[in-house]
mmCIF file of C-alpha atoms and ligand atoms in Angstrom:
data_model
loop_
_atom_site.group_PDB
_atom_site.id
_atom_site.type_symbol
_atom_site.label_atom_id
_atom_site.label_comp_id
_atom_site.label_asym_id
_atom_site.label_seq_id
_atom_site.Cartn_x
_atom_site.Cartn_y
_atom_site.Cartn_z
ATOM 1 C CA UNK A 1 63.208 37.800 0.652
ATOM 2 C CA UNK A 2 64.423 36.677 3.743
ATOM 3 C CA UNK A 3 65.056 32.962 4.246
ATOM 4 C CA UNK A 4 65.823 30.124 6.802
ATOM 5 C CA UNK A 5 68.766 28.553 7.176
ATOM 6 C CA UNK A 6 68.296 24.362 7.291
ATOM 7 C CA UNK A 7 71.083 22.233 7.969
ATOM 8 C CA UNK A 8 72.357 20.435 4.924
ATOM 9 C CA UNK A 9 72.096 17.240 7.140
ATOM 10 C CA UNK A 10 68.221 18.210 6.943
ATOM 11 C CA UNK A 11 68.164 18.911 2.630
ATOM 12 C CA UNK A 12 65.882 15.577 2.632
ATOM 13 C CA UNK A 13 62.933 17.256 4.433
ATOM 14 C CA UNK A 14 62.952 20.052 1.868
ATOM 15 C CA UNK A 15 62.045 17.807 -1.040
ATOM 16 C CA UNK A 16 58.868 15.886 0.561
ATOM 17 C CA UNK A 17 56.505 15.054 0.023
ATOM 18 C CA UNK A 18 57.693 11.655 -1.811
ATOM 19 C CA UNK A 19 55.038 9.040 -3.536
ATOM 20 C CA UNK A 20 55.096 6.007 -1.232
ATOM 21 C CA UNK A 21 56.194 2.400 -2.607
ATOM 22 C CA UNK A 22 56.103 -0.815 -0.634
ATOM 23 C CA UNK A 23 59.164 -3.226 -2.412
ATOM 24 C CA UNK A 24 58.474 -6.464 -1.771
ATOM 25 C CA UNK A 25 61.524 -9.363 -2.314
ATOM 26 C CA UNK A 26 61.800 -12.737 -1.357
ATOM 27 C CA UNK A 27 64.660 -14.730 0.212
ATOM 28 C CA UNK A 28 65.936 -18.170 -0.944
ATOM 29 C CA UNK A 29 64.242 -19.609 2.334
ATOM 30 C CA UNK A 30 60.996 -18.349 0.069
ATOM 31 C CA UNK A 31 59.848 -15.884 3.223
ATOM 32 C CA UNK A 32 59.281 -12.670 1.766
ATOM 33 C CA UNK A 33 58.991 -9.132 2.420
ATOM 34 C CA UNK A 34 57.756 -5.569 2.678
ATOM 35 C CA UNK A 35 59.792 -2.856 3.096
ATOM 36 C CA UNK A 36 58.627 1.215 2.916
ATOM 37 C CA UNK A 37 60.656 2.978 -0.275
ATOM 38 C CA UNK A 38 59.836 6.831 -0.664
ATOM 39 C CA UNK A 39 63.227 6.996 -2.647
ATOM 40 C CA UNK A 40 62.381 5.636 -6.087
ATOM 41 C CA UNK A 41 62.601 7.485 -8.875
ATOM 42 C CA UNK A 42 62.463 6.614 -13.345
ATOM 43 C CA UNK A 43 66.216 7.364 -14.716
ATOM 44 C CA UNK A 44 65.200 5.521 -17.837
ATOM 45 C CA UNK A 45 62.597 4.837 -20.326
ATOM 46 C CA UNK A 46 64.572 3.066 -23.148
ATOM 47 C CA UNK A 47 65.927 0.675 -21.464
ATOM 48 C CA UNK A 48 63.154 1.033 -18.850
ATOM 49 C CA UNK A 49 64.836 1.897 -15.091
ATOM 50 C CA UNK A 50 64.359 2.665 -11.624
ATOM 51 C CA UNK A 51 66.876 3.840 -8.794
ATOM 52 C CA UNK A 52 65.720 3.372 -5.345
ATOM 53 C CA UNK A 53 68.087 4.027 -2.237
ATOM 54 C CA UNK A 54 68.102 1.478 0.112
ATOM 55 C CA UNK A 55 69.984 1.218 3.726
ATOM 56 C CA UNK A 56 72.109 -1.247 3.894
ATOM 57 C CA UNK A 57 71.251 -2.235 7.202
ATOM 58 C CA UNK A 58 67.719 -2.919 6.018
ATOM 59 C CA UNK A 59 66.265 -6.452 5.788
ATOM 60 C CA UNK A 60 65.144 -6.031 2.351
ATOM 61 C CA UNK A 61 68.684 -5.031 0.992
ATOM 62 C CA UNK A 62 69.947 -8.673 1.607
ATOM 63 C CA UNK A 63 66.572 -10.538 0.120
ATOM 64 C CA UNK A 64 67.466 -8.257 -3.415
ATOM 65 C CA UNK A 65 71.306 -8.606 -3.653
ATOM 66 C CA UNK A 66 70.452 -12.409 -2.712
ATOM 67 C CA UNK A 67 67.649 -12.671 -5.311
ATOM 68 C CA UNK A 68 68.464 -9.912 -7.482
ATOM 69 C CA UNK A 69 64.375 -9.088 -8.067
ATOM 70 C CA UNK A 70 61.400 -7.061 -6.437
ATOM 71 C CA UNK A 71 58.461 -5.727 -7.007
ATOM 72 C CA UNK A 72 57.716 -2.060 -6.694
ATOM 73 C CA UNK A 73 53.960 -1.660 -5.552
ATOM 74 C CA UNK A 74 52.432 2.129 -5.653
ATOM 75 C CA UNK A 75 50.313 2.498 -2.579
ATOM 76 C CA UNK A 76 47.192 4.185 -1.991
ATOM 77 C CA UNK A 77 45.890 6.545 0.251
ATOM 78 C CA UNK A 78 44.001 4.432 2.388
ATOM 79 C CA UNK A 79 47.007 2.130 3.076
ATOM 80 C CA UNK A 80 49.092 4.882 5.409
ATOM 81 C CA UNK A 81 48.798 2.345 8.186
ATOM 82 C CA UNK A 82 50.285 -0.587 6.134
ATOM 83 C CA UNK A 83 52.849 1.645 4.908
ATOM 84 C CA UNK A 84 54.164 3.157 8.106
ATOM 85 C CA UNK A 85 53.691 -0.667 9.742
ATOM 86 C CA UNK A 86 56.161 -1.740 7.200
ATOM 87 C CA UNK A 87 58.671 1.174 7.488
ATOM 88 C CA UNK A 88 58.946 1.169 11.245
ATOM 89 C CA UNK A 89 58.969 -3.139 11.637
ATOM 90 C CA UNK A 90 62.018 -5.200 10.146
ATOM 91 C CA UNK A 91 61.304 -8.405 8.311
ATOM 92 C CA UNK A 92 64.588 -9.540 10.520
ATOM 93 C CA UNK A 93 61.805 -9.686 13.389
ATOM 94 C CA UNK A 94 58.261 -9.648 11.926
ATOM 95 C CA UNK A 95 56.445 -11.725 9.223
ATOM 96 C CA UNK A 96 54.743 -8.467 8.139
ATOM 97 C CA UNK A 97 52.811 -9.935 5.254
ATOM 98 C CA UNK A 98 51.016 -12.055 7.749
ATOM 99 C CA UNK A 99 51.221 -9.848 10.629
ATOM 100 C CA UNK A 100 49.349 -7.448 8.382
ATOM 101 C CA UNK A 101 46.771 -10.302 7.104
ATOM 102 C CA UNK A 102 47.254 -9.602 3.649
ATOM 103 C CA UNK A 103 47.290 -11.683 0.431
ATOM 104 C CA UNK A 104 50.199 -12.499 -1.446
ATOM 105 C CA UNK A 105 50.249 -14.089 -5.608
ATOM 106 C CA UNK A 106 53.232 -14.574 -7.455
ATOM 107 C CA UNK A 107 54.911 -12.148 -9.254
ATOM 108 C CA UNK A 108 54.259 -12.974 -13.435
ATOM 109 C CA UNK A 109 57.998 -12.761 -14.178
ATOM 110 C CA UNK A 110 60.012 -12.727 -10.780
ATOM 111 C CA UNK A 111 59.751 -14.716 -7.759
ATOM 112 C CA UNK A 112 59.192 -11.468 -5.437
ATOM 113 C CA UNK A 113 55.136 -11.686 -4.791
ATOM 114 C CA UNK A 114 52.771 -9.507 -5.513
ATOM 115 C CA UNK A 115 50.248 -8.192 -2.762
ATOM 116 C CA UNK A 116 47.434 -6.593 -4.827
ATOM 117 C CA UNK A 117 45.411 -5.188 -1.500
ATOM 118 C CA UNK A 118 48.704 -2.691 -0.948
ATOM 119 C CA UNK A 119 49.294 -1.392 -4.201
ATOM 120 C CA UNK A 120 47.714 0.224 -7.577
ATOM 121 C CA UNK A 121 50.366 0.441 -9.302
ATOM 122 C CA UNK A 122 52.782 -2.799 -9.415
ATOM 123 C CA UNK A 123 56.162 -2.560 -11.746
ATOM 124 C CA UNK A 124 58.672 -5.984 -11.424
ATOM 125 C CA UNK A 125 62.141 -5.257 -11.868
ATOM 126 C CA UNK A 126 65.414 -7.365 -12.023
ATOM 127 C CA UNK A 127 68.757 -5.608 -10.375
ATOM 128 C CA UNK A 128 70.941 -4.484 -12.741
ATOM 129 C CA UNK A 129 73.571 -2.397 -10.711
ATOM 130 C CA UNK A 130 74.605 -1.329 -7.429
ATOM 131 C CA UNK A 131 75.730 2.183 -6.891
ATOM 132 C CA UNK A 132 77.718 3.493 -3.543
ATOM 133 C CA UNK A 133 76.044 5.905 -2.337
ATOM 134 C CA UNK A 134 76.821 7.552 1.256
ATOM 135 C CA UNK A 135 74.938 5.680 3.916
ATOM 136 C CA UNK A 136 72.530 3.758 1.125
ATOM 137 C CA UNK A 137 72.880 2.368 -1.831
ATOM 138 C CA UNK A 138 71.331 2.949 -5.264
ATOM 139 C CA UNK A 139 69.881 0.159 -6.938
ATOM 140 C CA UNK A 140 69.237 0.470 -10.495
ATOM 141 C CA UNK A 141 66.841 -1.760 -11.781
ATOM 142 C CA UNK A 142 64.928 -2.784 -15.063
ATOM 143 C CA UNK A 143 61.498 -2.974 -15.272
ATOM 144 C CA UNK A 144 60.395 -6.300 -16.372
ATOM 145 C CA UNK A 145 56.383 -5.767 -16.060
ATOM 146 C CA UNK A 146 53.637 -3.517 -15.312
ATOM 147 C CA UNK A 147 50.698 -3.362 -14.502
ATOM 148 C CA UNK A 148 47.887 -1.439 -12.593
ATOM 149 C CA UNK A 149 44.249 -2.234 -11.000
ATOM 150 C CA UNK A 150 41.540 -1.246 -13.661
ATOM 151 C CA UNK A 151 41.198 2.345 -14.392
ATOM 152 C CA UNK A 152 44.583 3.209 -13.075
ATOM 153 C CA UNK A 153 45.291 5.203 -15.946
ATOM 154 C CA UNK A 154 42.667 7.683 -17.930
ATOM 155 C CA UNK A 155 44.400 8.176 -21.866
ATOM 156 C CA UNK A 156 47.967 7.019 -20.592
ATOM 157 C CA UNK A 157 47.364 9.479 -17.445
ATOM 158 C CA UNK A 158 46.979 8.768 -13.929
ATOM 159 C CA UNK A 159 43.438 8.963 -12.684
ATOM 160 C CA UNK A 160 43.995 10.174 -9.271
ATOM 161 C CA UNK A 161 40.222 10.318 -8.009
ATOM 162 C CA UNK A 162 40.490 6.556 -8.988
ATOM 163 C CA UNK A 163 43.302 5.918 -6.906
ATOM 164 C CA UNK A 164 44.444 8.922 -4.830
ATOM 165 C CA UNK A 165 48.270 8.452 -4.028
ATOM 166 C CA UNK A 166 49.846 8.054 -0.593
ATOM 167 C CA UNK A 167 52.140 10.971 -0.225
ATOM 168 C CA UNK A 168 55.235 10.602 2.720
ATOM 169 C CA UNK A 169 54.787 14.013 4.327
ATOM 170 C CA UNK A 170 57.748 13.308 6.702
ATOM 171 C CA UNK A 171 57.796 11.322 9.874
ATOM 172 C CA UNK A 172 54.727 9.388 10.341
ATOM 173 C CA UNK A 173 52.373 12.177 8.282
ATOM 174 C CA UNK A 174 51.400 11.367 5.246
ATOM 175 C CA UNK A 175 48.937 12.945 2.302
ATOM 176 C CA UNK A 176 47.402 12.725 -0.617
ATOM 177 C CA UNK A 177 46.671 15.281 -3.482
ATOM 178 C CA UNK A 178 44.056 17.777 -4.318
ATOM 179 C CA UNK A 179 42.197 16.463 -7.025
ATOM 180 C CA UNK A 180 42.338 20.369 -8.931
ATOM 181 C CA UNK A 181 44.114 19.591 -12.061
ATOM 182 C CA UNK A 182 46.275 22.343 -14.178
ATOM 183 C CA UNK A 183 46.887 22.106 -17.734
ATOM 184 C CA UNK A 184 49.143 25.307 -18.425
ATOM 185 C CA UNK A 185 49.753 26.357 -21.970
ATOM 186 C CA UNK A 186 53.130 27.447 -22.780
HETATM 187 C C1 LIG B 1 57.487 6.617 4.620
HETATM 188 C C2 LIG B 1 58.780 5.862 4.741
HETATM 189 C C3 LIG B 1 59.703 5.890 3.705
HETATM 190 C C4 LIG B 1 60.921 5.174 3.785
HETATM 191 N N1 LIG B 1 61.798 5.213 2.738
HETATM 192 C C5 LIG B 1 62.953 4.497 2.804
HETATM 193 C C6 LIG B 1 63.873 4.513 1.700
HETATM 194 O O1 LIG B 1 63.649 5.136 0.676
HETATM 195 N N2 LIG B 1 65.010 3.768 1.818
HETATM 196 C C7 LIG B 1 65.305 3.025 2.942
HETATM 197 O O2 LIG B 1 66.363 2.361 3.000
HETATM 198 N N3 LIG B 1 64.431 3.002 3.995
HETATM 199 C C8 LIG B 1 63.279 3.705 3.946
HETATM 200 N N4 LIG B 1 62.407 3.686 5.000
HETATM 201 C C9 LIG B 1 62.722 2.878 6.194
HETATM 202 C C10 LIG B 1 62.416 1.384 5.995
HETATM 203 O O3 LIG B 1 61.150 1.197 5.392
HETATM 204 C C11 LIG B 1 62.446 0.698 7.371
HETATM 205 O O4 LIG B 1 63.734 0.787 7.935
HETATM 206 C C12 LIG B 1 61.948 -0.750 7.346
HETATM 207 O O5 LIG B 1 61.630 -1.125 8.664
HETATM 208 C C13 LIG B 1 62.976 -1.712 6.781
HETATM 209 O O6 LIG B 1 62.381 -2.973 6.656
HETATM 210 P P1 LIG B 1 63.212 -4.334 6.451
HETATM 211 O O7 LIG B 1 64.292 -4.361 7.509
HETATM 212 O O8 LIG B 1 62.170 -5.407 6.644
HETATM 213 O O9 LIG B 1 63.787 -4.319 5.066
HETATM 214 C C14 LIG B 1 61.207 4.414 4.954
HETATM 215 C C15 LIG B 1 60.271 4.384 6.003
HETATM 216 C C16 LIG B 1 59.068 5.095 5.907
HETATM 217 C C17 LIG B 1 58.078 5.044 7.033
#
């Protein structure tokens, strides 16, 4: 087999696509937030956790060490625009929510809202730890609360023809999935 040589400074391209998350947060002044995440991933199911690497230099990274909550929100297909909006735009300079006319409600356990038109999937978590980690850092999180829009989940499964997921194909491309589904037996 020949192969092709990719910088290591590149590995991060190899592993896309990611499943697309808008985090929201608020900040003490109550403004709050929407920041693109496409590195979030479960390390934990008892306790219930999250990691997600965030940039220091972002926006958001203040509003969760200053609040210590946010709100994870899975997005759909049909919200690439919103998504992209909110990972090239910095809440520093933009009120996105409202740039973006959508609706915000308050989260049911932390103060970081909720904004059901961006999201089928919503999880609440409260900081737990703050990891180093090269030029981001890893927050680790617990899951507070979750919930989903109806029919979300088929038998404890994800229904994707119900809500077909917004994949980060790299750059401003993104995807969704083919709705064949394999069941292998092993
Ligand atoms: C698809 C996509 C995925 C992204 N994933 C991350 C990520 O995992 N971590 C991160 O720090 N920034 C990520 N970003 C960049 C931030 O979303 C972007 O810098 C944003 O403008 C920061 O907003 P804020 O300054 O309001 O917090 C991503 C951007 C896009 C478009």
């Amino acid at each position: 087999m020949d192969f092709e040589e990719v910088s290591v400074s590149q590995f991060t391209r190899l592993l896309h696509p990611y499943p697309t998350f808008l985090v929201s947060s608020v900040g003490r002044d109550g403004r709050a937030n929407l920041i693109t995440i496409a590195w979030l991933i479960p390390v934990s199911v008892r306790p219930p956790l999250l990691a997600m690497a965030v940039r220091r230099e972002r926006y958001s990274y203040g509003l969760i060490v200053e609040s210590g909550e946010f709100v994870v929100h899975a997005v759909p297909f049909d919200r690439a625009r919103e998504a992209l909006f909110c990972g090239r735009r910095s809440g520093r300079d933009v009120d996105k929510i409202a740039t973006l006319g959508l609706e915000s409600v308050p989260g049911r356990v932390v103060k970081a809202p909720v904004v059901p038109e961006v999201g089928v999937a919503f999880l609440e978590c409260r900081l737990q730890q703050e990891v180093e980690a090269g030029d981001h850092v890893l927050f680790i999180a617990e899951v507070v609360a979750a919930y989903t829009r109806p029919g979300f989940l088929e038998d404890g499964v994800r229904d994707l023809a119900a809500a077909p997921p917004l994949l980060h194909v790299g750059g401003p491309r993104f995807a969704t999935t083919a709705l064949e589904i394999v069941e292998p037996e092993v």
